[in-house]
Amino acid sequence: MVLLTWIAEVADEPLVLEPADRRAEWETNTWSLGAAEEDRSSLSVAEVVVAFERTAAAIRERIRDLGFSGVATFYVWHDEQAGQLRCSTGSVPPDALPFSRTYVASDNLGPVVEGFLADSEPGFIAWSVLDDAQNLSDQTETQLEIRPLRVWVSSVGASH
């Protein structure tokens, strides 16, 4: 259950909340979490969700103890290309997360974790998918935009 340990450790890692320097926040507060095949097959979605909820609660406490009075969001997504769960904390509301692609913020972490645990070949992308990506037409690009990145968000700042 290494993944659950890593998720818990995120709450104790360095934390930067600097609204004027989003890059510093991103570089310090963003974590990539992988899992061995045995972890993926033995963990339940609920166990991973609870671990992230505990981490969000611990980060919320840390932010309160720091006296930070602004908006802050802890968020988690499945990076399919890397085969990892990623998480970060930023001094931004859920509708202003630093993604370059379209995303949907949700308070339901289950589907994000389910996609990660069900990924039988994490980080593997079939050649056919890459070939298709090279030959995108305008219509296909529009279709790809329809499937936004799912991101679980949890408010951890003093302001909401």
Tab-separated table of C-alpha atoms in Angstrom:
chain	number	residue	atom	x	y	z
A	1	MET	CA	0.000	0.000	0.000
A	2	VAL	CA	2.830	2.350	-0.884
A	3	LEU	CA	0.481	4.681	-2.750
A	4	LEU	CA	-1.536	5.413	0.400
A	5	THR	CA	1.681	6.259	2.270
A	6	TRP	CA	2.791	8.635	-0.488
A	7	ILE	CA	-0.604	10.347	-0.521
A	8	ALA	CA	-0.372	10.892	3.248
A	9	GLU	CA	3.184	12.245	2.945
A	10	VAL	CA	2.043	14.982	0.526
A	11	ALA	CA	0.421	16.736	3.512
A	12	ASP	CA	3.837	17.155	5.167
A	13	GLU	CA	5.823	18.249	2.118
A	14	PRO	CA	6.921	21.868	1.548
A	15	LEU	CA	3.994	24.170	0.775
A	16	VAL	CA	4.213	27.540	-0.964
A	17	LEU	CA	1.206	29.862	-1.192
A	18	GLU	CA	2.308	32.867	-3.181
A	19	PRO	CA	-0.483	34.352	-5.332
A	20	ALA	CA	2.061	36.621	-7.066
A	21	ASP	CA	4.249	33.646	-8.055
A	22	ARG	CA	2.089	30.824	-9.416
A	23	ARG	CA	5.160	29.107	-10.915
A	24	ALA	CA	6.744	28.762	-7.452
A	25	GLU	CA	3.489	27.298	-6.158
A	26	TRP	CA	3.287	24.817	-9.040
A	27	GLU	CA	6.922	23.714	-8.771
A	28	THR	CA	6.829	23.291	-4.984
A	29	ASN	CA	3.294	22.001	-4.452
A	30	THR	CA	2.809	19.535	-7.339
A	31	TRP	CA	3.371	15.837	-6.752
A	32	SER	CA	3.327	12.810	-9.065
A	33	LEU	CA	2.212	9.518	-7.541
A	34	GLY	CA	2.538	6.164	-9.236
A	35	ALA	CA	1.579	2.699	-8.101
A	36	ALA	CA	2.946	-0.767	-8.688
A	37	GLU	CA	0.632	-3.273	-10.352
A	38	GLU	CA	0.020	-5.006	-7.010
A	39	ASP	CA	-1.072	-1.715	-5.404
A	40	ARG	CA	-3.387	-0.989	-8.332
A	41	SER	CA	-5.028	-4.390	-8.061
A	42	SER	CA	-5.274	-4.511	-4.263
A	43	LEU	CA	-6.411	-0.956	-3.514
A	44	SER	CA	-10.032	0.080	-3.680
A	45	VAL	CA	-11.206	3.395	-5.070
A	46	ALA	CA	-12.660	4.208	-1.637
A	47	GLU	CA	-9.294	3.666	0.129
A	48	VAL	CA	-7.507	6.056	-2.225
A	49	VAL	CA	-10.311	8.633	-2.018
A	50	VAL	CA	-10.181	8.583	1.797
A	51	ALA	CA	-6.388	9.011	1.716
A	52	PHE	CA	-6.686	12.114	-0.493
A	53	GLU	CA	-9.512	13.512	1.653
A	54	ARG	CA	-7.306	13.135	4.755
A	55	THR	CA	-4.443	14.851	2.960
A	56	ALA	CA	-6.710	17.728	1.930
A	57	ALA	CA	-7.884	18.099	5.542
A	58	ALA	CA	-4.276	18.132	6.794
A	59	ILE	CA	-3.296	20.754	4.208
A	60	ARG	CA	-6.337	22.839	5.196
A	61	GLU	CA	-5.100	22.743	8.830
A	62	ARG	CA	-1.553	23.716	7.783
A	63	ILE	CA	-2.854	26.648	5.751
A	64	ARG	CA	-4.994	27.818	8.664
A	65	ASP	CA	-1.987	27.523	11.003
A	66	LEU	CA	0.110	29.577	8.549
A	67	GLY	CA	-2.467	32.362	8.779
A	68	PHE	CA	-3.023	32.420	5.012
A	69	SER	CA	-6.328	34.230	4.522
A	70	GLY	CA	-6.866	33.773	0.788
A	71	VAL	CA	-8.414	31.215	-1.509
A	72	ALA	CA	-6.551	27.915	-1.864
A	73	THR	CA	-7.465	24.695	-3.656
A	74	PHE	CA	-6.016	21.203	-3.333
A	75	TYR	CA	-6.650	19.246	-6.514
A	76	VAL	CA	-6.022	15.788	-7.981
A	77	TRP	CA	-6.047	14.485	-11.551
A	78	HIS	CA	-5.030	11.371	-13.484
A	79	ASP	CA	-2.193	12.084	-15.900
A	80	GLU	CA	-2.885	9.295	-18.381
A	81	GLN	CA	0.230	9.951	-20.449
A	82	ALA	CA	2.481	9.519	-17.410
A	83	GLY	CA	0.311	6.829	-15.808
A	84	GLN	CA	0.242	8.779	-12.541
A	85	LEU	CA	-2.068	10.500	-10.149
A	86	ARG	CA	-0.970	14.076	-9.672
A	87	CYS	CA	-1.933	16.511	-6.974
A	88	SER	CA	-1.194	20.121	-6.188
A	89	THR	CA	-2.207	23.043	-4.031
A	90	GLY	CA	-2.580	26.542	-5.391
A	91	SER	CA	-3.825	29.912	-4.216
A	92	VAL	CA	-6.528	29.843	-6.877
A	93	PRO	CA	-10.229	28.987	-6.969
A	94	PRO	CA	-11.303	25.728	-8.677
A	95	ASP	CA	-12.224	27.574	-11.873
A	96	ALA	CA	-8.703	29.031	-12.300
A	97	LEU	CA	-6.438	25.986	-12.003
A	98	PRO	CA	-3.241	26.162	-14.095
A	99	PHE	CA	-4.166	23.683	-16.831
A	100	SER	CA	-3.566	24.466	-20.498
A	101	ARG	CA	-6.411	22.188	-21.559
A	102	THR	CA	-10.092	22.194	-20.748
A	103	TYR	CA	-10.929	20.600	-17.407
A	104	VAL	CA	-13.953	19.941	-15.259
A	105	ALA	CA	-13.614	20.550	-11.525
A	106	SER	CA	-15.589	18.101	-9.418
A	107	ASP	CA	-16.075	17.205	-5.781
A	108	ASN	CA	-16.239	13.506	-6.760
A	109	LEU	CA	-12.756	11.963	-6.702
A	110	GLY	CA	-14.019	8.437	-7.434
A	111	PRO	CA	-13.907	8.592	-11.260
A	112	VAL	CA	-10.381	10.071	-11.256
A	113	VAL	CA	-9.056	7.326	-8.977
A	114	GLU	CA	-11.014	4.624	-10.802
A	115	GLY	CA	-9.393	5.600	-14.115
A	116	PHE	CA	-5.947	5.486	-12.504
A	117	LEU	CA	-6.435	2.111	-10.788
A	118	ALA	CA	-7.981	0.570	-13.922
A	119	ASP	CA	-5.072	1.679	-16.147
A	120	SER	CA	-3.560	-1.704	-17.029
A	121	GLU	CA	-0.561	-0.179	-18.812
A	122	PRO	CA	0.215	3.084	-17.005
A	123	GLY	CA	2.024	5.578	-19.183
A	124	PHE	CA	1.659	3.405	-22.290
A	125	ILE	CA	0.159	5.070	-25.325
A	126	ALA	CA	-0.531	2.941	-28.381
A	127	TRP	CA	1.195	3.914	-31.652
A	128	SER	CA	-2.225	4.092	-33.288
A	129	VAL	CA	-3.250	6.832	-30.877
A	130	LEU	CA	-0.050	8.762	-31.593
A	131	ASP	CA	-0.526	8.329	-35.355
A	132	ASP	CA	-4.091	9.572	-35.024
A	133	ALA	CA	-2.862	12.591	-33.051
A	134	GLN	CA	-0.501	13.542	-35.877
A	135	ASN	CA	-3.313	13.432	-38.429
A	136	LEU	CA	-5.878	15.483	-36.527
A	137	SER	CA	-8.392	17.362	-38.567
A	138	ASP	CA	-10.224	20.406	-37.250
A	139	GLN	CA	-13.245	18.211	-36.587
A	140	THR	CA	-11.198	15.732	-34.528
A	141	GLU	CA	-9.593	18.516	-32.510
A	142	THR	CA	-13.063	19.765	-31.645
A	143	GLN	CA	-14.092	16.253	-30.605
A	144	LEU	CA	-11.033	15.946	-28.344
A	145	GLU	CA	-11.982	19.176	-26.584
A	146	ILE	CA	-15.321	17.603	-25.669
A	147	ARG	CA	-13.514	15.206	-23.298
A	148	PRO	CA	-12.063	17.545	-20.673
A	149	LEU	CA	-9.641	16.508	-17.953
A	150	ARG	CA	-11.441	15.472	-14.761
A	151	VAL	CA	-10.025	17.196	-11.697
A	152	TRP	CA	-11.081	16.670	-8.094
A	153	VAL	CA	-10.994	19.878	-6.093
A	154	SER	CA	-11.084	20.572	-2.376
A	155	SER	CA	-11.141	24.065	-0.892
A	156	VAL	CA	-8.305	24.318	1.629
A	157	GLY	CA	-8.015	28.099	2.072
A	158	ALA	CA	-9.670	30.411	4.533
A	159	SER	CA	-11.679	32.080	1.765
A	160	HIS	CA	-13.974	30.056	-0.476
